[in-house]
Short mmCIF file of C-alpha atoms and ligand atoms in Angstrom, two decimals:
data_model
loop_
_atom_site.label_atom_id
_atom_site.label_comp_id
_atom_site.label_asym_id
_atom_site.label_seq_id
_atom_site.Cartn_x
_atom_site.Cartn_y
_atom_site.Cartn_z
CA UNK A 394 -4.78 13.98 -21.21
CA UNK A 395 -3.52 10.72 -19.97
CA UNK A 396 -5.16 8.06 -18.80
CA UNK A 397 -4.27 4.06 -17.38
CA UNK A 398 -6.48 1.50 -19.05
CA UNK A 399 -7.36 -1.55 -17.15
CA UNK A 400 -3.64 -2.14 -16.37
CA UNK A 401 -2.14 -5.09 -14.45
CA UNK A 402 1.33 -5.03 -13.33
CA UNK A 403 3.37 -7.91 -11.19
CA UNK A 404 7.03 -8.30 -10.12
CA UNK A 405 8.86 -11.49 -10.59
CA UNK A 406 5.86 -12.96 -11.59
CA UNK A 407 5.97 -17.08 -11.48
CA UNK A 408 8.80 -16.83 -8.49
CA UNK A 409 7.72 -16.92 -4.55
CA UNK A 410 8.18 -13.20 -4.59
CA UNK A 411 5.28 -12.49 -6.71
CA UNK A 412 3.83 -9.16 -6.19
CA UNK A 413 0.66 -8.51 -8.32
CA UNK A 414 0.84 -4.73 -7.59
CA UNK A 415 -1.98 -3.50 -10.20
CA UNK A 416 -4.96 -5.38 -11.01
CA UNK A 417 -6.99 -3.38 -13.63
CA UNK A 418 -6.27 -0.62 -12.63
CA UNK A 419 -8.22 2.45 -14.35
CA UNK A 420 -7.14 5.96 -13.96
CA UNK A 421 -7.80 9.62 -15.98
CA UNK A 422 -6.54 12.46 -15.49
CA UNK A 423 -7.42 15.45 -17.40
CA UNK A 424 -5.32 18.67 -18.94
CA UNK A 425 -5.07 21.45 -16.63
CA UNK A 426 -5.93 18.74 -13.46
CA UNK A 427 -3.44 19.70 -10.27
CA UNK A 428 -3.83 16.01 -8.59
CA UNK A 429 -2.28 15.34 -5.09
CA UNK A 430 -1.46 11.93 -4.41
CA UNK A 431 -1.54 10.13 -0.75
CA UNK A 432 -0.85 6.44 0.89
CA UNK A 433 1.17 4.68 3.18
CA UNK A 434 4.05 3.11 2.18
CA UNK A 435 3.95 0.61 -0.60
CA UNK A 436 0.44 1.84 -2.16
CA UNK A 437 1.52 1.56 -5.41
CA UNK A 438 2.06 5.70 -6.00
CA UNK A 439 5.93 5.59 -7.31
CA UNK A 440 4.78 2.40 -9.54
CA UNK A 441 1.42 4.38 -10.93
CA UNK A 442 4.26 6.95 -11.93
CA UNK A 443 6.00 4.65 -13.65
CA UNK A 444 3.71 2.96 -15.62
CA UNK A 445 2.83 7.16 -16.80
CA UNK A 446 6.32 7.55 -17.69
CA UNK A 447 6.72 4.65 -18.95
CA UNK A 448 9.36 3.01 -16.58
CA UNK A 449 7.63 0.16 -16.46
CA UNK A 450 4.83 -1.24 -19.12
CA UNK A 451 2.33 -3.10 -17.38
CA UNK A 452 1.35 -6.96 -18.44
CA UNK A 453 -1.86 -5.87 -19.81
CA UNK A 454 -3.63 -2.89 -20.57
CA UNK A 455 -3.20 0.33 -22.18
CA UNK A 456 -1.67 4.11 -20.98
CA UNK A 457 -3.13 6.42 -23.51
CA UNK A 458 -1.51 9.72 -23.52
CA UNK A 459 -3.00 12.30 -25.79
CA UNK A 460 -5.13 9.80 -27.50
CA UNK A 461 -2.31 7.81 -28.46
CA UNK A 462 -1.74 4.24 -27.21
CA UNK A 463 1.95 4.78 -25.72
CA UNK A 464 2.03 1.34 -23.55
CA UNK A 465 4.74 0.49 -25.41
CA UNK A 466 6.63 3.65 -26.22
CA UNK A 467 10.01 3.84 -24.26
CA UNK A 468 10.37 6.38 -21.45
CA UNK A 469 12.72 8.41 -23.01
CA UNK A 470 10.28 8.57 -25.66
CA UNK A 471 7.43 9.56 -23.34
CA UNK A 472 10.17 12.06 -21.31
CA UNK A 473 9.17 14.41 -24.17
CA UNK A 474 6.19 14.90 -23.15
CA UNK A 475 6.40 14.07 -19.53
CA UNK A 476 8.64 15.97 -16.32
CA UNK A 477 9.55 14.12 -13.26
CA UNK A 478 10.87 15.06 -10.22
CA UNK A 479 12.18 12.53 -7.84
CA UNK A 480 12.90 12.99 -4.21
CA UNK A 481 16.29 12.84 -4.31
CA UNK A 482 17.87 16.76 -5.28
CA UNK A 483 20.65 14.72 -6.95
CA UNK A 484 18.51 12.53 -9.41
CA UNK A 485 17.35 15.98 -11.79
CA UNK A 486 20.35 17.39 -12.34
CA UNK A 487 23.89 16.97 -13.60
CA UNK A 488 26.21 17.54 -10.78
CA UNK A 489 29.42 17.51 -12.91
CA UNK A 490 27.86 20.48 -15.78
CA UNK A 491 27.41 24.19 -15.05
CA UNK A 492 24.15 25.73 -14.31
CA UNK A 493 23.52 27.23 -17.96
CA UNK A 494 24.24 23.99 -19.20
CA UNK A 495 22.02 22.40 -17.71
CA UNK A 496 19.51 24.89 -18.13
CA UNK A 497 20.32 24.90 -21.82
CA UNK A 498 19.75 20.99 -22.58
CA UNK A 499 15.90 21.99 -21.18
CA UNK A 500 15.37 24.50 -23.05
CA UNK A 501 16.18 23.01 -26.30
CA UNK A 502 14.33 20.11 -25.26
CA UNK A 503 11.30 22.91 -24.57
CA UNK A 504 11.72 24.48 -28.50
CA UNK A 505 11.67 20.63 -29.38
CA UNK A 506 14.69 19.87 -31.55
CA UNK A 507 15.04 23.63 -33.01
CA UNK A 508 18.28 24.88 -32.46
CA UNK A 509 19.36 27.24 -30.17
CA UNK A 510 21.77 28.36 -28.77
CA UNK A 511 23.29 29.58 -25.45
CA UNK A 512 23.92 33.36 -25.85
CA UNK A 513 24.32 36.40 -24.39
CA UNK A 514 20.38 37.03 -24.34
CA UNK A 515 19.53 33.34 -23.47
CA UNK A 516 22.11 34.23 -19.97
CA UNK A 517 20.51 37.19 -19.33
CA UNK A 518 16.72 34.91 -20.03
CA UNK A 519 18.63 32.25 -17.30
CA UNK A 520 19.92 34.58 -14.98
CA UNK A 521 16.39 36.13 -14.59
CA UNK A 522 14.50 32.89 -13.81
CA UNK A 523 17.47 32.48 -11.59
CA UNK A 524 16.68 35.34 -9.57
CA UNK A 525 13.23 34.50 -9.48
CA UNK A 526 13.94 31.15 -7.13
CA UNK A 527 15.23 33.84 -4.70
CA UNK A 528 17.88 30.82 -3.87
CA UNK A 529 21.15 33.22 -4.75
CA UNK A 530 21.94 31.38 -8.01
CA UNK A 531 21.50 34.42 -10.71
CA UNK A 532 25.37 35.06 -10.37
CA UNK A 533 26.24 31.47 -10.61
CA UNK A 534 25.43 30.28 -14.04
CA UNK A 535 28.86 28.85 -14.77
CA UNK A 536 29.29 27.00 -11.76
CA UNK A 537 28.37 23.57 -11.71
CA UNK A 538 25.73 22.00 -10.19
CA UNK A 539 27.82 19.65 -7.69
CA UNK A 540 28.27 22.71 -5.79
CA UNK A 541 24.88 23.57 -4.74
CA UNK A 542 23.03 22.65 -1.97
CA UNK A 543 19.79 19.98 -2.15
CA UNK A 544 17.32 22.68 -1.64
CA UNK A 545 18.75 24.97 -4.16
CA UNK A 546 18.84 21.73 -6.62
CA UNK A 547 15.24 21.14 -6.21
CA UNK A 548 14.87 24.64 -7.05
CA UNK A 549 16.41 24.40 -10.23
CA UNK A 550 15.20 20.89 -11.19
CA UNK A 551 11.62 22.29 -10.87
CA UNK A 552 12.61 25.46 -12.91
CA UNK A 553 14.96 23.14 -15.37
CA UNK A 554 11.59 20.83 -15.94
CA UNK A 555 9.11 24.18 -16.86
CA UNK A 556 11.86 25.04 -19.19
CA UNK A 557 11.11 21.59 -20.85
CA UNK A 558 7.65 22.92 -21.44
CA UNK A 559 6.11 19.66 -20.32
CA UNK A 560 2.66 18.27 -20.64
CA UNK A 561 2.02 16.20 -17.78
CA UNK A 562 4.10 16.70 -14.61
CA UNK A 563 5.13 14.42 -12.23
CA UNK A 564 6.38 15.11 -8.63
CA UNK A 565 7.22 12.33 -6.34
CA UNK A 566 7.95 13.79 -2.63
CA UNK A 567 10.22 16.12 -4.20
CA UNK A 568 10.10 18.17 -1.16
CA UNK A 569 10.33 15.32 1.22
CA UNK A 570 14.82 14.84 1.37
CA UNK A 571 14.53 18.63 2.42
CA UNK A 572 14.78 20.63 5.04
CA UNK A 573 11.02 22.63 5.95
CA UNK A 574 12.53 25.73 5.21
CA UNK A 575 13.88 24.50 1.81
CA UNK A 576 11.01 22.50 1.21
CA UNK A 577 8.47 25.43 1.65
CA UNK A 578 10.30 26.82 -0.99
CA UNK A 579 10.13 24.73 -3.21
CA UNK A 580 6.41 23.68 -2.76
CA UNK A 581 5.61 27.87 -3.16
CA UNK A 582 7.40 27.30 -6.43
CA UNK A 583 5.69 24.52 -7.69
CA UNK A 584 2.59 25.80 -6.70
CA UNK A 585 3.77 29.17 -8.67
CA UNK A 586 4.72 27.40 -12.16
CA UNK A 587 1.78 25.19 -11.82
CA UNK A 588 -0.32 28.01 -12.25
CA UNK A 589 1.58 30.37 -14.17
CA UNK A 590 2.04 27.78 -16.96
CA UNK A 591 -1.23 25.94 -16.36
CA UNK A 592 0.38 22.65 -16.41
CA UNK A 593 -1.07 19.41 -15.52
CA UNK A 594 0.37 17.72 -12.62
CA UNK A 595 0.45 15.04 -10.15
CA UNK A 596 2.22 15.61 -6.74
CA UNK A 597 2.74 12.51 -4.28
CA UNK A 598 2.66 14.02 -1.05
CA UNK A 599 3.15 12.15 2.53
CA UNK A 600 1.38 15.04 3.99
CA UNK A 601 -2.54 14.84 4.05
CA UNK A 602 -2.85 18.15 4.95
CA UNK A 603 -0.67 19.63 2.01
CA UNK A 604 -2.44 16.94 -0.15
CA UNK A 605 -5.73 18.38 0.62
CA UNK A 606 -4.78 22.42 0.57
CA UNK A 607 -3.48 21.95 -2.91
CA UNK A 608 -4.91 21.48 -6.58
CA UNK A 609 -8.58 20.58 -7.76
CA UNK A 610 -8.23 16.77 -6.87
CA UNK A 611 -6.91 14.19 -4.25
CA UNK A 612 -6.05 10.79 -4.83
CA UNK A 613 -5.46 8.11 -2.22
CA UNK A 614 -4.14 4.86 -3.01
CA UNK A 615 -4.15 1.55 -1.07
CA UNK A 616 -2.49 -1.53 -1.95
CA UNK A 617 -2.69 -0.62 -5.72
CA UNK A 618 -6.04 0.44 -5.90
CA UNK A 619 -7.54 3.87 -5.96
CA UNK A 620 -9.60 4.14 -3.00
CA UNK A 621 -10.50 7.66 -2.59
CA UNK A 622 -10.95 10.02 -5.51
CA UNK A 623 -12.08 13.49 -4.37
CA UNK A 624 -12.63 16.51 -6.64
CA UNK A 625 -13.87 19.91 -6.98
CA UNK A 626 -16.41 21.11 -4.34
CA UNK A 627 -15.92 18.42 -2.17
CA UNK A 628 -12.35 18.72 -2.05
CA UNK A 629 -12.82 22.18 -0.31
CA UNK A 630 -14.71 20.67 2.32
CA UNK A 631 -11.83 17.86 2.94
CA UNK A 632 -9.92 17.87 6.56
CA UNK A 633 -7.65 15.37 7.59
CA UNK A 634 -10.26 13.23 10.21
CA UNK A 635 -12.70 13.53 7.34
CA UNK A 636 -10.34 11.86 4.85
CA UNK A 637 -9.23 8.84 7.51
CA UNK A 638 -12.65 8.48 8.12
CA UNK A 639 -13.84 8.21 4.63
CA UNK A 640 -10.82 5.50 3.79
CA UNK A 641 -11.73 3.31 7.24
CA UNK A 642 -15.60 3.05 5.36
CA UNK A 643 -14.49 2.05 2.07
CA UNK A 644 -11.45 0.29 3.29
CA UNK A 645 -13.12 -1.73 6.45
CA UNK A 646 -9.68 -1.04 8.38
CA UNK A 647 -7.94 2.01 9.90
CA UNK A 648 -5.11 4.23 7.94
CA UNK A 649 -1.96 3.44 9.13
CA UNK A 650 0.71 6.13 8.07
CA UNK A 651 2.44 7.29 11.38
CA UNK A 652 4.25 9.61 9.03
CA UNK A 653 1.19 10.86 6.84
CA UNK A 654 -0.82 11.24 9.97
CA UNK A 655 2.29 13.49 11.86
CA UNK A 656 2.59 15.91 9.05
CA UNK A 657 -0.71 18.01 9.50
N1 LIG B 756 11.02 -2.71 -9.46
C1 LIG B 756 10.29 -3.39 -8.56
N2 LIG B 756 10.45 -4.71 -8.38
C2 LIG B 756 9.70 -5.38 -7.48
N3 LIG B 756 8.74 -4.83 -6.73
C3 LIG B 756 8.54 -3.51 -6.87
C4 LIG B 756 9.29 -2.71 -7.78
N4 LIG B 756 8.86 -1.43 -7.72
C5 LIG B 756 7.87 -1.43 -6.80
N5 LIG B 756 7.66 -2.66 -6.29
C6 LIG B 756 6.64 -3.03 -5.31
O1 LIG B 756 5.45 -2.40 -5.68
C7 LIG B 756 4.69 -2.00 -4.54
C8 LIG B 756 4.39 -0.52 -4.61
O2 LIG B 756 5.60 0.20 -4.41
P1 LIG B 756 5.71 1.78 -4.63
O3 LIG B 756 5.00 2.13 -5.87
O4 LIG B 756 7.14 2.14 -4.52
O5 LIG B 756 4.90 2.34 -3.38
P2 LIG B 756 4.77 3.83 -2.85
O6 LIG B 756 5.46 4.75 -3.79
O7 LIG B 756 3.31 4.08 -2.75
O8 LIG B 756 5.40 3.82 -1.49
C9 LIG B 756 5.51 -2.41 -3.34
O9 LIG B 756 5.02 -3.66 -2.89
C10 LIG B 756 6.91 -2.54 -3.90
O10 LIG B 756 7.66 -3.46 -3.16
MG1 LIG B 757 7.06 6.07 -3.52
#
């Protein structure tokens, strides 16, 4: 479905703050794949994003993305095809439009470019995924989005991005600014439209054991490599001193993640 080719990225290359953060890197995920994502700080997980979205285009190498070569196809280009979901409730949203209108500009973006309109069945469509968040926001369609707090953002920012009918999905501690109620939430959510709508998604998670309890692969990443890569049957059998111990063999050096480590 999409896959990195052999791609090297660096920052401010040819300056003393050279930072060669991908060195052929090579990466596949397939359609239907629900991949968690771990590492300490710095691993290169936000960047890998990125490069899949197309934020950044690496110095060599290819992303292909459906079989087509999109390395140098804009993100807002890729955006079609692609959700993302940033940690920050403020970042998916537009604070300053209602709740149906923000709804609506996913939606069309979902019956790509055929035009619809909002109406009274398309409320009563929006009120009723609404209710379904169970965050008290079925009654609050034309009120705008400023007004609401981060966990009932997230909410819609997750249901907002299903509307889009996306192909790949990309979630980058969007749990992580909220509180654990809040956050539970939302993870039951995402785990909900994952499956309902089959999509294929990558979650970064700073909690191992989250990353390991959820979808059919893990990845962990270490200074911009892909050192673990666990799928399938063996991903069943993961715990969290299994994991550590598997990245101090291939690693040669302990995992250091105070915070990854905490949140068992
Ligand atoms: N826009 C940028 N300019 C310079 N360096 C960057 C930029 N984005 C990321 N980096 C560097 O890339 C490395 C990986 O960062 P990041 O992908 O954010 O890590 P993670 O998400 O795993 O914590 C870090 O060394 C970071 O400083
Ligand atoms: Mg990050």
């Amino acid at each position: 479905m999409i896959s990195v080719e052999n791609a090297t990225l660096t920052f401010n290359a040819g300056t003393p703050n050279e930072n060669r953060v991908f060195d052929a890197l090579n990466l596949s995920v397939d359609k239907g794949d629900f991949v968690t994502v771990i590492g300490s700080n710095g691993a290169g997980k936000s960047t890998l994003f990125n490069l899949l979205a197309g934020t950044v285009t690496p110095d060599a190498g290819r992303i292909v993305l459906n079989g087509k070569d999109v390395t140098k196809a804009p993100e807002y280009v890729r955006a079609r095809t692609i959700g993302r979901i940033f940690q920050d409730p403020l970042a998916g949203t537009a604070s300053n439009m209602t709740l149906e209108d923000n709804m609506m500009v996913c939606l069309k973006k979902g019956f790509k470019g055929l035009r619809i309109s909002l109406n009274r069945g398309r409320r009563e469509f929006f009120r009723e995924q609404l209710r379904f968040l169970d965050m008290g926001l079925e009654d609050r369609l034309k009120d705008n989005v400023g007004l609401l707090s981060g966990g009932q953002r997230q909410a819609l920012t997750l249901l907002m991005m299903v509307l889009s009918r996306p192909e790949l999905v990309l979630l980058d501690e969007h749990t992580a600014a909220l509180d654990p109620r809040n956050a539970d939430i939302v993870l039951s959510l995402t785990t909900h439209f994952v499956k309902e709508y089959g999509l294929t998604t990558m979650m970064v998670t700073h909690n191992m054991q989250q990353a390991i309890n959820l979808g059919n692969r893990l990845l962990m990443m270490d200074a911009g490599e892909v050192v673990l890569d666990i799928r399938g049957e063996k991903k069943k059998d993961l715990t969290v001193d299994k994991l550590v111990a598997m990245f101090s063999e291939v690693r040669n050096k302990t995992f250091t993640s105070d915070e990854a480590l905490l949140s068992r």
